[in-house]
Short mmCIF file of C-alpha atoms in Angstrom, two decimals:
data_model
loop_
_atom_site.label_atom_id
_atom_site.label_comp_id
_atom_site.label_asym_id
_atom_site.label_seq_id
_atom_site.Cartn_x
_atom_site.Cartn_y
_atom_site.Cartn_z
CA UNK A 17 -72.71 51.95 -0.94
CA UNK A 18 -75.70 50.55 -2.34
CA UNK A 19 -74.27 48.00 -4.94
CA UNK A 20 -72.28 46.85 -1.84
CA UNK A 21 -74.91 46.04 0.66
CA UNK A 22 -76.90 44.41 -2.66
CA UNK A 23 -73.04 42.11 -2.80
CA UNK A 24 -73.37 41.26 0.77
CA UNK A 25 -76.69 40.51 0.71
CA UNK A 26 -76.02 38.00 -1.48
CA UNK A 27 -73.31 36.44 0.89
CA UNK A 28 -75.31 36.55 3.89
CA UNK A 29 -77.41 34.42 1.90
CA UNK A 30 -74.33 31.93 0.97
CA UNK A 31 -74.34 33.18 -2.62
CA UNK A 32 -70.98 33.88 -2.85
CA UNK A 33 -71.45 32.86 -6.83
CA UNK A 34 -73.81 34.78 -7.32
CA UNK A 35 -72.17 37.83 -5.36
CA UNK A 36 -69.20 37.56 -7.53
CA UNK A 37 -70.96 37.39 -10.97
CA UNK A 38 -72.88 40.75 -9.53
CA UNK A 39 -69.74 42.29 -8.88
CA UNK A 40 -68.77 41.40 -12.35
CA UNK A 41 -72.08 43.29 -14.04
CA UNK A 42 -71.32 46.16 -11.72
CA UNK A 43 -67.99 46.64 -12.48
CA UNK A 44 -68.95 46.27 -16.73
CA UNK A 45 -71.86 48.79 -15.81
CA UNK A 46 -69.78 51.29 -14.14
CA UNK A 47 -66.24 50.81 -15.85
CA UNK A 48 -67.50 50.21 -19.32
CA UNK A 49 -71.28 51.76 -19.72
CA UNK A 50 -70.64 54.18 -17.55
CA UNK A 51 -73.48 53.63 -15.11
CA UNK A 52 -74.45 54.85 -11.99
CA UNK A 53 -74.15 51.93 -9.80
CA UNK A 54 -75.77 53.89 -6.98
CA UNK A 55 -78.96 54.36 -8.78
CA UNK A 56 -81.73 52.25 -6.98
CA UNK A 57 -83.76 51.21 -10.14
CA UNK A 58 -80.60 50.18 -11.89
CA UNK A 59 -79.52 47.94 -8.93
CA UNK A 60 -82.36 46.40 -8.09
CA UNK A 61 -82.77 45.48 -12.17
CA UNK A 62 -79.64 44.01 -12.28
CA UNK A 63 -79.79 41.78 -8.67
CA UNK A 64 -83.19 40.16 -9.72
CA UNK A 65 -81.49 38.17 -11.79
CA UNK A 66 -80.05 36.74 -9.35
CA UNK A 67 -82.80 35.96 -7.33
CA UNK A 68 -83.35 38.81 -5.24
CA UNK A 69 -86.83 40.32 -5.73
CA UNK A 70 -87.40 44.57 -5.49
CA UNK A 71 -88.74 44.64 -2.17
CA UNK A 72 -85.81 42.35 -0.96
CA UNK A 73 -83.00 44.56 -2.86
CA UNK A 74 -84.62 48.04 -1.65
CA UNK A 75 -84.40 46.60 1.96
CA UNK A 76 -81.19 45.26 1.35
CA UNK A 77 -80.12 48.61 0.21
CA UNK A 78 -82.01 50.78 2.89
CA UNK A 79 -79.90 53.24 5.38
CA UNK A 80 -80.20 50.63 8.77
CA UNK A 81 -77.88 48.35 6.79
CA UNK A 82 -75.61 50.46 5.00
CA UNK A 83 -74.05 51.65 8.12
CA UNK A 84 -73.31 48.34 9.72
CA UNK A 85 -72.19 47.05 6.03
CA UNK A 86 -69.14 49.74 5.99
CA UNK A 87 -68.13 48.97 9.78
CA UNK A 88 -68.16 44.70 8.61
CA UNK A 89 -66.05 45.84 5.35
CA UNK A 90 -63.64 48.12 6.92
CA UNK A 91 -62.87 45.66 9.94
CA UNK A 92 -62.06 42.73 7.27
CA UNK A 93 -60.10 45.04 5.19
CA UNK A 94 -58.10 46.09 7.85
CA UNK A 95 -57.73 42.37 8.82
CA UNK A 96 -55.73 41.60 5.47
CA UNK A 97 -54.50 44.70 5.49
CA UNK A 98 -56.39 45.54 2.19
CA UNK A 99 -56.40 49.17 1.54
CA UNK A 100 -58.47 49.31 -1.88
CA UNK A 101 -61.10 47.94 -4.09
CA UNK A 102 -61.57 45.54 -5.25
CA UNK A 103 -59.76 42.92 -3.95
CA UNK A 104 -60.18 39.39 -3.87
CA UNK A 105 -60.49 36.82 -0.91
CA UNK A 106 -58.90 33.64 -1.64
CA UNK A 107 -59.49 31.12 0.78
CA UNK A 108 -57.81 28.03 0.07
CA UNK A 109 -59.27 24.52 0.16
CA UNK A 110 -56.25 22.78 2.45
CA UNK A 111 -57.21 24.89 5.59
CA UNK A 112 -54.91 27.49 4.92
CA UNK A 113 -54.65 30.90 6.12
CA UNK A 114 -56.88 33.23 3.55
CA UNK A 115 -54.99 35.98 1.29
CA UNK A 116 -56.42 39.42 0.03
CA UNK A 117 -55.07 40.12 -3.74
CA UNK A 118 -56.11 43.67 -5.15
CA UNK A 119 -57.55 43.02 -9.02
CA UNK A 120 -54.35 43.89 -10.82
CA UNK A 121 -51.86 41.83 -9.04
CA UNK A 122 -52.89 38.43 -9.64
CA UNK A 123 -54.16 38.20 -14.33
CA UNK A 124 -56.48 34.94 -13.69
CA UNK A 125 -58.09 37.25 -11.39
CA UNK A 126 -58.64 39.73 -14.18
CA UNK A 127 -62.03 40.58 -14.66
CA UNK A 128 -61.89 39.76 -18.29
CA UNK A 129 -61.07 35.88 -16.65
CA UNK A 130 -64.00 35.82 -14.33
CA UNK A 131 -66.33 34.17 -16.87
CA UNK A 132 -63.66 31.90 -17.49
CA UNK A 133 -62.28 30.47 -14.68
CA UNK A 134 -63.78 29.35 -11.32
CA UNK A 135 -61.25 29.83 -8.31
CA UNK A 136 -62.22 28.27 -5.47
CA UNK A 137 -63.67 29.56 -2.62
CA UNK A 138 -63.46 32.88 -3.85
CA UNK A 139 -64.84 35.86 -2.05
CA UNK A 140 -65.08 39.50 -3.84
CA UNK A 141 -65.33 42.88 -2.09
#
């Protein structure tokens, strides 16, 4: 829950970029250094460098957002008709309608390709 309010901080702020490269160091901490990605000190060392400062993250992170985060991520979800994490938001540049992927289903959205490729307009959850 934590990491995830730290991710939509970010987007509040119109760091979508910088959302997506955190969910890229959370998913290496978790999946491959097997971090706890709930622990306070570990996320607030890991959003400041993206700009966020401590007392901004721990906010970010506190209880009277956390609750409103899950009702904003479970209404979108259920908008796309997403049903697990992580997906991918792909909102295309014509003015088309936007499309959920899950990870797995689409390989330039492989995390391995993140670093790699830019896709535009590309929001993770």
């Amino acid at each position: 829950k934590r990491a995830h309010a730290l991710v939509e901080h970010l987007k509040t702020k119109g760091e979508n970029d910088k959302a997506n490269q955190l969910m890229v160091d959370l998913y290496q901490a978790y999946f491959e250094k097997g971090e706890d990605i709930n622990d306070v000190k570990l996320l607030t060392d890991k959003v400041q460098k993206y700009g966020v400062e401590e007392t901004e993250a721990q906010f970010a992170m506190g209880d009277h957002n956390l609750a409103e985060i899950v009702k904003q991520d479970r209404k979108v979800k259920s908008m796309y008709g997403v049903s697990g994490v992580p997906f991918f938001m792909i909102h295309p540049n014509n003015g088309g309608t936007p499309v959920a992927f899950p990870v797995p289903i689409h390989p330039r959205l492989s995390p391995n390709n993140w670093r790699r490729r830019r896709m535009p307009k590309m929001i993770h959850h």
